[in-house]
Short mmCIF file of C-alpha atoms in Angstrom, two decimals:
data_model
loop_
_atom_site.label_atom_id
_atom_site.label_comp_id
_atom_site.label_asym_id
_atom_site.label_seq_id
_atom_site.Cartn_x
_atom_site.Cartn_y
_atom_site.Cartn_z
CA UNK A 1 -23.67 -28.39 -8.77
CA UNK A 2 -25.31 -24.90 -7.25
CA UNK A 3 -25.36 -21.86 -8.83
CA UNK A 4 -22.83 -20.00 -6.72
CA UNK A 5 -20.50 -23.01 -7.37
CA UNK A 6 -21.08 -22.77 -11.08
CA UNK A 7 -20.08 -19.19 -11.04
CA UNK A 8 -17.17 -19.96 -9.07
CA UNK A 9 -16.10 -22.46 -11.51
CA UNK A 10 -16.27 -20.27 -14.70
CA UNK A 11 -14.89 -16.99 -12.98
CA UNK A 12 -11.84 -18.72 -11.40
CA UNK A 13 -10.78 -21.16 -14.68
CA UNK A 14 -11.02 -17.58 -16.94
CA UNK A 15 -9.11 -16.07 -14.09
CA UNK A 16 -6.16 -18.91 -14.13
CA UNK A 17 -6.78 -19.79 -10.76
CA UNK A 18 -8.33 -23.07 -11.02
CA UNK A 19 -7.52 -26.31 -9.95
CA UNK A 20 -7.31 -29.00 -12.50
CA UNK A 21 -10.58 -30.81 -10.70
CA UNK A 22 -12.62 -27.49 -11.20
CA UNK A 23 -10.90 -27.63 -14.60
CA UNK A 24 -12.30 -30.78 -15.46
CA UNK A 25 -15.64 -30.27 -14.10
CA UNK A 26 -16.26 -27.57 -16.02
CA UNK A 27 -15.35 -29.41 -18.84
CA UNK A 28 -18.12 -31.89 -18.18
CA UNK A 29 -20.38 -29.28 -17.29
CA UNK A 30 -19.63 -27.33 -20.67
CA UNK A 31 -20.47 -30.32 -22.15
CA UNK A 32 -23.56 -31.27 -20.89
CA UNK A 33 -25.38 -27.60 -19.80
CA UNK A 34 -25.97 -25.25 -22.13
CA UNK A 35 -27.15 -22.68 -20.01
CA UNK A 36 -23.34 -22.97 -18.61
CA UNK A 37 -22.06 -23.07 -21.84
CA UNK A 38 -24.16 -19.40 -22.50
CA UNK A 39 -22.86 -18.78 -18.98
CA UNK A 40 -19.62 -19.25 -20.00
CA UNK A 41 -19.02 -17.70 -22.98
CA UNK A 42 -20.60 -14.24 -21.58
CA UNK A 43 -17.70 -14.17 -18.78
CA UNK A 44 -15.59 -14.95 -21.82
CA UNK A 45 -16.75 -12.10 -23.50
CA UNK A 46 -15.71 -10.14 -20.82
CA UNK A 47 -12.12 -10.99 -20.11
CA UNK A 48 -11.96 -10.44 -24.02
CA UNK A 49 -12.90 -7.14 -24.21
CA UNK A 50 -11.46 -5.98 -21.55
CA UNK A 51 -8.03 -7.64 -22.43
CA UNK A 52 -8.50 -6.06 -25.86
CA UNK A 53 -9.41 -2.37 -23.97
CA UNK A 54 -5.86 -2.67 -22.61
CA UNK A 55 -3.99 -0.19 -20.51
CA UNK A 56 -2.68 2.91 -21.88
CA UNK A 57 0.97 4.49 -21.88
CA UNK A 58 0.46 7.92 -19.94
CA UNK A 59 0.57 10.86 -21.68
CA UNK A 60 4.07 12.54 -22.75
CA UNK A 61 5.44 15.11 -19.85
CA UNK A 62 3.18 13.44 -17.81
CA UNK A 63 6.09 12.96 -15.68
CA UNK A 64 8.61 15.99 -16.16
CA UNK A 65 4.94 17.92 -15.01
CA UNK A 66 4.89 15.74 -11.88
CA UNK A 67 8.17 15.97 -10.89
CA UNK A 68 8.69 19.50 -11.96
CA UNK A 69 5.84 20.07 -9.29
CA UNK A 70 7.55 18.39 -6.70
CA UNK A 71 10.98 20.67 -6.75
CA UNK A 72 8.69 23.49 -6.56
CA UNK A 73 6.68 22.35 -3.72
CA UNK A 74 7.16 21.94 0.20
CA UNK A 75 9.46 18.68 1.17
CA UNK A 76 8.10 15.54 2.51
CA UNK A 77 6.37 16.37 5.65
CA UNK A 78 8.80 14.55 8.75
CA UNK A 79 6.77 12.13 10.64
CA UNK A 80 6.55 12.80 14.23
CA UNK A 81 9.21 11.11 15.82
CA UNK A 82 9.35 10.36 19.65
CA UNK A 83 11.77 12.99 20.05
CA UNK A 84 12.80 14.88 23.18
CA UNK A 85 10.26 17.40 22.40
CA UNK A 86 7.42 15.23 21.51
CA UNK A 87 7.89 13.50 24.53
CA UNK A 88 8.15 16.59 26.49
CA UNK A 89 4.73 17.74 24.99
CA UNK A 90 2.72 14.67 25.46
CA UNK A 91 3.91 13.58 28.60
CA UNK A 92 4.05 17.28 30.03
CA UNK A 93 0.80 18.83 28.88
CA UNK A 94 -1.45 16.00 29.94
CA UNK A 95 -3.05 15.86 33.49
CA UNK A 96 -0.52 14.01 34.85
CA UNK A 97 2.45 13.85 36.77
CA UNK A 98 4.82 16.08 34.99
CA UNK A 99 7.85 13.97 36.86
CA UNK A 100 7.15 11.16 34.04
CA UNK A 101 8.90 13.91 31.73
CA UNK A 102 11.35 14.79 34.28
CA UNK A 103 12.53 11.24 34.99
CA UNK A 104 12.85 10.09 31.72
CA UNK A 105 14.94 12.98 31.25
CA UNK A 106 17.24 12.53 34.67
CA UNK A 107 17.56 8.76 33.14
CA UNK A 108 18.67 9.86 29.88
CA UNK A 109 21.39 12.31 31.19
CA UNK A 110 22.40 9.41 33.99
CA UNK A 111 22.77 7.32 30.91
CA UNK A 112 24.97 9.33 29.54
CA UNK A 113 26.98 9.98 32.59
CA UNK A 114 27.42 6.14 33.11
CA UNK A 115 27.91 5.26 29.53
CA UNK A 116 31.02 7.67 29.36
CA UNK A 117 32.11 6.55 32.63
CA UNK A 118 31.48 2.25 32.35
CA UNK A 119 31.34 2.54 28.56
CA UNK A 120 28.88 0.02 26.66
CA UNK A 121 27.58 -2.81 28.18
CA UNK A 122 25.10 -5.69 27.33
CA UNK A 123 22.02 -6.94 28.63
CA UNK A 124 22.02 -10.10 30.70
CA UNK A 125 19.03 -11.73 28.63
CA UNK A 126 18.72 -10.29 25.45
CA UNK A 127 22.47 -9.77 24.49
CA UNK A 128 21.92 -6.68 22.77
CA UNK A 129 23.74 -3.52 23.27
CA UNK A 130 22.31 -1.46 26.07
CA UNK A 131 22.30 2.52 24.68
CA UNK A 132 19.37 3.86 25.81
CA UNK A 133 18.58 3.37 29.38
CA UNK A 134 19.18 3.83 32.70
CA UNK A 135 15.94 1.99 34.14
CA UNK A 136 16.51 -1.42 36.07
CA UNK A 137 17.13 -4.51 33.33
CA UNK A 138 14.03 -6.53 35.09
CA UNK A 139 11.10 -5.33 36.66
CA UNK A 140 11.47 -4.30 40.27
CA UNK A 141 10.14 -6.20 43.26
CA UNK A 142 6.90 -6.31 43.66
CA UNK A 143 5.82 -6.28 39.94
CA UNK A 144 3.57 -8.92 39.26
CA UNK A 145 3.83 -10.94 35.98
CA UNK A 146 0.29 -9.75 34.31
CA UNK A 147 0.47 -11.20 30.43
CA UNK A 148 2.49 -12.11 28.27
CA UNK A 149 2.36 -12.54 24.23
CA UNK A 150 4.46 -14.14 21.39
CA UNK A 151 3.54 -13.03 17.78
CA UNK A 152 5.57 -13.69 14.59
CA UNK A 153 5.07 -12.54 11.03
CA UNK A 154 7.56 -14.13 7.88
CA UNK A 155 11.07 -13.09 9.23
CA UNK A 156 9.58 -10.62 12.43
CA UNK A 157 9.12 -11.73 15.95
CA UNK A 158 7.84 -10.03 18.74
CA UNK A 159 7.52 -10.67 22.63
CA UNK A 160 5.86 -9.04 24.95
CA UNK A 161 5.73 -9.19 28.76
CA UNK A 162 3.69 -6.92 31.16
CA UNK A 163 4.24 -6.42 34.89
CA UNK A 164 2.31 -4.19 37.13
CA UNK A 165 2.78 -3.22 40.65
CA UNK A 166 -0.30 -0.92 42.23
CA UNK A 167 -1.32 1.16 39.18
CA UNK A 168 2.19 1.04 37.67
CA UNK A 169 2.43 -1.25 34.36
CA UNK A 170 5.82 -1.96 32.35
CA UNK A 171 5.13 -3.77 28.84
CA UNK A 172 8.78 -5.21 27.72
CA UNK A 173 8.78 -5.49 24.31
CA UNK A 174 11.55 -7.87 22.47
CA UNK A 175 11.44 -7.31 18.59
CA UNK A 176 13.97 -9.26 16.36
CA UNK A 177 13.46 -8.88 12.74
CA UNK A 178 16.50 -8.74 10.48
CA UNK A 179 14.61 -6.04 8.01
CA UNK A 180 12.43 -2.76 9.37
CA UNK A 181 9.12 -4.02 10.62
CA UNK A 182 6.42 -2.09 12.50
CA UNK A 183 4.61 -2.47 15.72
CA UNK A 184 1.56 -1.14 16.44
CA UNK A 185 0.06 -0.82 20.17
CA UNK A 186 -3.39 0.06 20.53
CA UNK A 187 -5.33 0.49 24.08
CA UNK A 188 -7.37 2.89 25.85
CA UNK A 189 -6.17 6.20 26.70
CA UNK A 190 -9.12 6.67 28.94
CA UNK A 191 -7.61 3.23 30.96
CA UNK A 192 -4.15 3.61 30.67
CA UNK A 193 -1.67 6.35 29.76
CA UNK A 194 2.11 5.91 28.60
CA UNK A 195 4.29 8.03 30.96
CA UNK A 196 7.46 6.99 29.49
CA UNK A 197 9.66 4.35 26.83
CA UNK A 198 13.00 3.74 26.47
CA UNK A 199 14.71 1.15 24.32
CA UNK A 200 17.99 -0.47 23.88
CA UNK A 201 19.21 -2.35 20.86
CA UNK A 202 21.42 -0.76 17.68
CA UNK A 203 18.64 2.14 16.29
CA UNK A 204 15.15 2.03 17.63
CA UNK A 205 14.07 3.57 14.51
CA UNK A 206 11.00 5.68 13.89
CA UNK A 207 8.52 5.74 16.67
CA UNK A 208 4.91 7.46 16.39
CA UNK A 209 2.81 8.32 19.47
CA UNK A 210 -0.80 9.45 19.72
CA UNK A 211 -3.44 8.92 22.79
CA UNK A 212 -4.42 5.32 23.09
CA UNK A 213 -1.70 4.72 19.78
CA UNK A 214 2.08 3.80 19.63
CA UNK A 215 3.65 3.25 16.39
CA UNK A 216 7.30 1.80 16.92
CA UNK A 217 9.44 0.85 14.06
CA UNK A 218 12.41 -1.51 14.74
CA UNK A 219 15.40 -2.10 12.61
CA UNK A 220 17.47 -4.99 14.06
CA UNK A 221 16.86 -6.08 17.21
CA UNK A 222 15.16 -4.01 19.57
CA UNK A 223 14.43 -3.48 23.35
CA UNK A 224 11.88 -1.52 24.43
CA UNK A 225 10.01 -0.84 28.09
CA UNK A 226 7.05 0.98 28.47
CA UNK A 227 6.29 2.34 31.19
CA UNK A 228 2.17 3.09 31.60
CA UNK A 229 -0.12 4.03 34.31
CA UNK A 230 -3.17 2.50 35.28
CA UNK A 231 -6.29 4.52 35.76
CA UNK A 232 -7.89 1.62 37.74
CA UNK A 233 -7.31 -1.76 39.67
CA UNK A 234 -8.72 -3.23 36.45
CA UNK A 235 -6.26 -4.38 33.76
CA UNK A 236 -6.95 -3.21 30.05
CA UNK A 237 -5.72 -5.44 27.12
CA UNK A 238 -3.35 -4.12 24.69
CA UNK A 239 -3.69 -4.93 21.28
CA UNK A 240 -0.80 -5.66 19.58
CA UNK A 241 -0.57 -5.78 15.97
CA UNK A 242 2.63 -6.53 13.45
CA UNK A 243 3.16 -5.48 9.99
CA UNK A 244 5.80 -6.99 8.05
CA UNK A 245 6.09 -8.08 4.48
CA UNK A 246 4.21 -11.66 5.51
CA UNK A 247 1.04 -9.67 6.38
CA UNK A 248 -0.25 -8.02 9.72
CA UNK A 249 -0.49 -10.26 12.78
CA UNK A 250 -2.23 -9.54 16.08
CA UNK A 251 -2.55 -10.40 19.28
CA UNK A 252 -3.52 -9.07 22.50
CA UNK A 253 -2.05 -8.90 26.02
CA UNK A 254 -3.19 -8.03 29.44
CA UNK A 255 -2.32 -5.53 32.25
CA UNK A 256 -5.01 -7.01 35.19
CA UNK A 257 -3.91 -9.68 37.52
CA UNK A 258 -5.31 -12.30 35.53
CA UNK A 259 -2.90 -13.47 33.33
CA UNK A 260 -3.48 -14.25 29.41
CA UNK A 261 -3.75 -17.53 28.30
CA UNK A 262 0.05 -18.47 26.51
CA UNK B 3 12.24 -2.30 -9.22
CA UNK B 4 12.78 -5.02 -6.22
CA UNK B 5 11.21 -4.48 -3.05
CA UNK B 6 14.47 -3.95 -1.82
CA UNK B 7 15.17 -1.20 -4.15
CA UNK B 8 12.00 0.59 -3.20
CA UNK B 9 12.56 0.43 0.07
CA UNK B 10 15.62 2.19 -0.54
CA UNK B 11 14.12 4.71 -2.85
CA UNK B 12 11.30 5.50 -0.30
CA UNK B 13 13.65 5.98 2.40
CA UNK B 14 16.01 8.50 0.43
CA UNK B 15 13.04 10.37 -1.18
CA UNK B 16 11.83 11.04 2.58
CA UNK B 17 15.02 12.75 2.83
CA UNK B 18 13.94 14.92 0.50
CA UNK B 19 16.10 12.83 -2.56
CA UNK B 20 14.24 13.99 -5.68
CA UNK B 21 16.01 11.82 -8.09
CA UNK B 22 14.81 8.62 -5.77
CA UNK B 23 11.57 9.97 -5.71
CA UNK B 24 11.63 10.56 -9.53
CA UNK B 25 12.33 7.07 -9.76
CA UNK B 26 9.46 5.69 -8.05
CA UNK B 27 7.07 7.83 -10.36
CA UNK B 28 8.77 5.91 -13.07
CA UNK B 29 7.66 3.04 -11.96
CA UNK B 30 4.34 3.75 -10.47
CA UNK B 31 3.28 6.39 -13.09
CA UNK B 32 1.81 3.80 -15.57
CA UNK B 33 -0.15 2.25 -12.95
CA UNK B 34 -1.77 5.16 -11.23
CA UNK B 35 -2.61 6.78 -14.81
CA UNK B 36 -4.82 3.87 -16.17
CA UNK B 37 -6.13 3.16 -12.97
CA UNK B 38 -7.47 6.78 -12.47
CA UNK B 39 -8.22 6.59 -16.25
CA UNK B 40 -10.67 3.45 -15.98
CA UNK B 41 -12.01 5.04 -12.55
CA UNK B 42 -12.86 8.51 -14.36
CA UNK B 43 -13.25 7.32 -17.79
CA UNK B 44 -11.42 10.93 -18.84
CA UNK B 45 -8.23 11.48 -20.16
CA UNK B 46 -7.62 15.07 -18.86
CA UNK B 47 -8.52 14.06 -15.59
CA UNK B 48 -6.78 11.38 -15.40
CA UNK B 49 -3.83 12.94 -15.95
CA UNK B 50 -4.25 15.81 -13.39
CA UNK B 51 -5.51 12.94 -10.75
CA UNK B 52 -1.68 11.15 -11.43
CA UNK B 53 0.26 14.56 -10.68
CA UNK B 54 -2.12 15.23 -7.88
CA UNK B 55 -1.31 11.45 -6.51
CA UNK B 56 2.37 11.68 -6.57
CA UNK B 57 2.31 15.50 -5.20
CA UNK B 58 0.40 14.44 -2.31
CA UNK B 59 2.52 11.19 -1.73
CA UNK B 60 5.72 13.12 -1.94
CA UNK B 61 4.52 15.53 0.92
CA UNK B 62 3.07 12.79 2.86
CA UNK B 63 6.51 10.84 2.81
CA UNK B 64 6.86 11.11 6.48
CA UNK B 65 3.56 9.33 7.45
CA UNK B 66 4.17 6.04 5.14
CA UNK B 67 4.83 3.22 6.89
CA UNK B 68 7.54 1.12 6.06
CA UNK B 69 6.20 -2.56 6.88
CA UNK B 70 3.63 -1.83 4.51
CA UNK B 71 4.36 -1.87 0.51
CA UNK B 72 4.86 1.60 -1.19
CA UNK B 73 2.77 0.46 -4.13
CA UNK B 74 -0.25 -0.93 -1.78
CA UNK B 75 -0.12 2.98 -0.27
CA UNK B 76 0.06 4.35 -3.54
CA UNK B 77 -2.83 2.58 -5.06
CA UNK B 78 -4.94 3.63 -1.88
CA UNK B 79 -4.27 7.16 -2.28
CA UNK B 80 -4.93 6.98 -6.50
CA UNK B 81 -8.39 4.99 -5.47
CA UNK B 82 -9.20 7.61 -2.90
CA UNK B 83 -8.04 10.96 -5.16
CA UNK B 84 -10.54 8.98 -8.00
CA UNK B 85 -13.24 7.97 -5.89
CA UNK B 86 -13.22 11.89 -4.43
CA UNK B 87 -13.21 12.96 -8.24
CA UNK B 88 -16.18 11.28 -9.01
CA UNK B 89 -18.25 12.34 -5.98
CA UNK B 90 -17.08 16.17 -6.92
CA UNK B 91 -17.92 15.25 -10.71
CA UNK B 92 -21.68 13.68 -9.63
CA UNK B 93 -22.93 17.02 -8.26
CA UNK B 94 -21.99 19.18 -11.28
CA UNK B 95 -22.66 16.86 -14.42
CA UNK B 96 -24.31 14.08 -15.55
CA UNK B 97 -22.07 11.17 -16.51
CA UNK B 98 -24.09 10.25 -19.66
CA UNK B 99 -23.66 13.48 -21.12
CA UNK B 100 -19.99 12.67 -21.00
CA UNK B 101 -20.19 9.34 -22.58
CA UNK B 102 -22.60 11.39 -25.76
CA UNK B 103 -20.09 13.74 -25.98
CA UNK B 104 -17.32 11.28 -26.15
CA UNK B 105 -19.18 8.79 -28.70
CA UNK B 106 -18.68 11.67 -31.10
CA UNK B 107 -14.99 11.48 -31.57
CA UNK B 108 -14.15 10.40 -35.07
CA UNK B 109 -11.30 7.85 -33.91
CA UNK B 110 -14.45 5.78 -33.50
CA UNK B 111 -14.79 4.86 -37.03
CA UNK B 112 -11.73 2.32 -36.22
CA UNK B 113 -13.50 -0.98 -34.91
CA UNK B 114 -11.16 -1.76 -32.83
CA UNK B 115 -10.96 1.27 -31.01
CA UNK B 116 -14.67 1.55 -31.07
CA UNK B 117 -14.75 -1.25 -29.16
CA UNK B 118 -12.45 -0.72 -26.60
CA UNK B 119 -14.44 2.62 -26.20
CA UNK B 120 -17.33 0.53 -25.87
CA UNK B 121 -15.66 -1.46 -22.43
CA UNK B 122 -14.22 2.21 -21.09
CA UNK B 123 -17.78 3.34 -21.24
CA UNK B 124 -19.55 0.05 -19.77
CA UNK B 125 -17.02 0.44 -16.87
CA UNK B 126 -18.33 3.99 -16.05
CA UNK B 127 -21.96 2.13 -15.76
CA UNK B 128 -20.54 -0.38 -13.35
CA UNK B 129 -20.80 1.19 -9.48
CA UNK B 130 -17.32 2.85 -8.29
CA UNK B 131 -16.59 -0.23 -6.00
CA UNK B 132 -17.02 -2.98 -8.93
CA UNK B 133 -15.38 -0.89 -11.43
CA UNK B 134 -12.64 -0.96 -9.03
CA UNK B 135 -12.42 -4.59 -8.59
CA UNK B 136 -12.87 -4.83 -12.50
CA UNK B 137 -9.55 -2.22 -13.05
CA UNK B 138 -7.25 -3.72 -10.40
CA UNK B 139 -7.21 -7.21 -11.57
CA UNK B 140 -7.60 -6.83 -15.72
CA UNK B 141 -6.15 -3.61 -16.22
CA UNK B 142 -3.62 -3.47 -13.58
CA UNK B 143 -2.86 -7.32 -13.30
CA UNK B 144 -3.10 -7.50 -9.11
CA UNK B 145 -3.50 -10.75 -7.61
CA UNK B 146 -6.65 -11.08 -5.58
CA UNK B 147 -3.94 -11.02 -2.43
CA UNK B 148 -2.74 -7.67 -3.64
CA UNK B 149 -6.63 -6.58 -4.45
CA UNK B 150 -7.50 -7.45 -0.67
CA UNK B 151 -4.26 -5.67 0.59
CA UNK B 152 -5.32 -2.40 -1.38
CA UNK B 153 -8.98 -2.61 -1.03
CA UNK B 154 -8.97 -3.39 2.79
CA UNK B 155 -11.16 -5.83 2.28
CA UNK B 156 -11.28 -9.79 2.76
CA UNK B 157 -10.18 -12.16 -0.51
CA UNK B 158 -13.73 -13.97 -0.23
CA UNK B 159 -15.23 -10.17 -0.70
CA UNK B 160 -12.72 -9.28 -3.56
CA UNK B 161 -14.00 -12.85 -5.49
CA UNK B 162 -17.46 -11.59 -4.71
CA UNK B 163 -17.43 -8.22 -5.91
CA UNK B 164 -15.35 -9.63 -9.55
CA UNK B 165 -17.98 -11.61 -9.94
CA UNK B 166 -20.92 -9.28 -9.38
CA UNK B 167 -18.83 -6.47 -11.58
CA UNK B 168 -18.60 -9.63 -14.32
CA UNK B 169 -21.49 -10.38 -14.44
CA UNK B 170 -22.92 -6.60 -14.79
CA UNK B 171 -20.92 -5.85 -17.16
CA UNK B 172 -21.79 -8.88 -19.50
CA UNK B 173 -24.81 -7.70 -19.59
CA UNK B 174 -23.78 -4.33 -20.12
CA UNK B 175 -21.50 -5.72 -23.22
CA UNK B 176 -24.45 -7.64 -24.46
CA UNK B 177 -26.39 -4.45 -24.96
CA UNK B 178 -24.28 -2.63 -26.68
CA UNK B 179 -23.82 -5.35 -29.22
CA UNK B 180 -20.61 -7.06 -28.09
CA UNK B 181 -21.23 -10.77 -28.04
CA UNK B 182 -19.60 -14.03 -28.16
CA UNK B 183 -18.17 -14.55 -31.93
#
């Protein structure tokens, strides 16, 4: 047995994380090394004193001080959302077509116009709720099936399908998680630049946007499109990461015309 | 407190809910206190680091993101506030005048607590990054999962840097006369 297995050995059994083989194999070792057994008992020494240094209660008003501080200070500072305004100021004050900002806008009032006139319908494939848009249920003709991505993460699942036509690019994302998950899009802002999103599901819940950075935040199960624009012929990968209670998860997915491998 | 229930309480306290709010520093308060305690190695500062972690987490509220765990964010900001503590501390005094001046305090004639003072002090020796691993799993109890998930580092590195900090500090123990009965 090595060295760096030995110390494996002695620092995972004093840990608890042993197996009963490394268990037993230090027992023989114990046994028969004494330079282990020296090893040993010097990690033992350790854990020892610093079980016996032990963690402290804090100190009285500790607490009443903290929270005291809190009344008197400034409230939690709101994320920012993907509002009506934050849209308006990142899709307006970059150099590009303002009529992202102005279409999303005309779609959102024609939404409203046909939802009080048709009421609530439901999407054809995903059988949710439609409630938040007035763009076409599948890509247009002449939008090209680009990539494609399926990612899950303990309850959480996530699929994603890009199209692109020219230099246009739609990303339909699916998300279907029966507790708040997050979604995380990275990709270059240099490459390719979001001109709009809408969703459609129950409550899209919080959604974050910075160049090259999309934070979305479903609760239930959630629609979204997003609609980009292409700086080149050349497609640029998205990476696309979940976070949910089993961990993060990630995956990446194309917007050139050669698809990703399922 | 399930996760659940935190969720819950994270949720209203972004609202601005103080008495959800005062609930998580209930249960977090402990935590944050020793580990800024075995970080700094002072009591005084370890108590203005905790009210300085919860004041900033309260105001940052709006930037925590919910797939993550509250207490994996919280330990991140307590590591960071101590870590930027101890860079501030380096430049204006010498940590071994703080471990004479704190060998003088009679509550040392108890063995016990000698002893234990003896550990607190061999963890200020230890470099800011093994004392961490050393705090997180024997003070604070995290799995080396959890330890990964807060230290944003593999579990293979975690391992690693437990065993370096282990092995230091043996050695450290061994000097100061603390040795296998």
């Amino acid at each position: 047995m090595n060295h760096a297995t030995i110390e494996r050995i002695l620092n995972d059994v004093l840990d608890g994380v042993a197996t009963p083989e490394d268990i037993a194999r230090l027992e023989r070792l114990l046994d028969q090394d004494p330079t282990a057994r020296a090893r040993y008992q010097d990690l033992e020494t350790v854990f020892r004193a610093l079980k016996q240094a032990g963690v402290e209660e804090p100190p009285a008003g500790l607490r009443s001080d903290i929270l005291r501080a809190v009344r008197g200070g400034p409230a939690p500072t709101r994320a920012r959302g993907l509002g009506f305004a934050r849209i308006r100021d990142l899709l307006w004050t970059r150099p590009v077509p303002a009529f992202a900002f102005t279409f999303v806008a005309g779609a959102a009032a024609g939404l409203l116009a046909f939802t009080l006139v048709a009421g609530t319908t439901r999407s054809r494939d995903a059988g949710l709720p439609v409630t938040g848009t007035m763009l076409p249920a599948a890509p247009a003709g002449g939008f090209e099936r680009v990539g494609h991505l399926r990612l899950a993460a303990g309850d959480a699942e996530v699929a994603v399908e890009t199209t692109r036509r020219g230099a246009r690019i739609e990303a339909a994302i699916d998300a279907r998680s029966p507790v708040p998950f997050g979604i995380e899009l990275e990709y270059d802002p240099g490459a390719l630049r979001l001109a709009g999103l809408d969703w459609s599901g129950p409550q899209p819940g919080r959604t974050e946007l910075d160049p090259g950075h999309l934070q979305l935040e479903p609760q239930g199960n959630v629609h979204y499109r997003l609609h980009f624009e292409s700086a080149s012929a050349e497609g640029r990968p998205i990476q696309i990461t979940i976070r949910s209670r089993a961990g993060p998860v990630k995956g990446v997915v194309q917007t050139g015309s050669h698809e990703n491998e399922p | 407190m399930s996760v659940g229930d935190e969720v819950e309480r994270v949720h209203q306290a972004q609202g601005g809910d103080h008495g959800a709010f005062a609930e998580l520093v209930a249960c977090y308060e402990r935590m944050a206190y020793n580990l800024a305690l075995r970080m700094v190695g002072d009591r005084e500062d370890a108590r203005d680091i905790t009210q300085a972690v919860f004041l900033k987490a309260y105001r940052s509220l709006g930037s925590f993101d919910p797939g993550r765990r509250f207490f994996s964010w919280l330990y991140r900001i307590t590591l960071n506030e101590c870590l930027n503590h101890l860079r501030a501390r380096r430049s204006h005094e010498p940590l071994s005048e703080r471990l004479v001046d704190r060998g003088k305090q009679p509550e040392e004639r108890w063995e016990g607590r000698q002893a234990a003072r003896i550990v607190e002090e061999a963890l200020l020796e230890l470099s800011p990054q093994n004392r961490q691993a050393i705090v997180l799993r024997h003070f604070l109890e995290l799995s080396h999962q959890e330890m990964s998930e807060v230290m944003g580092v593999p579990e293979k590195t975690v391992k690693s840097r437990l065993f370096t900090a282990r092995r230091m500090l043996a050695g450290i123990l061994r000097r100061r006369g603390i040795t296998h009965p």
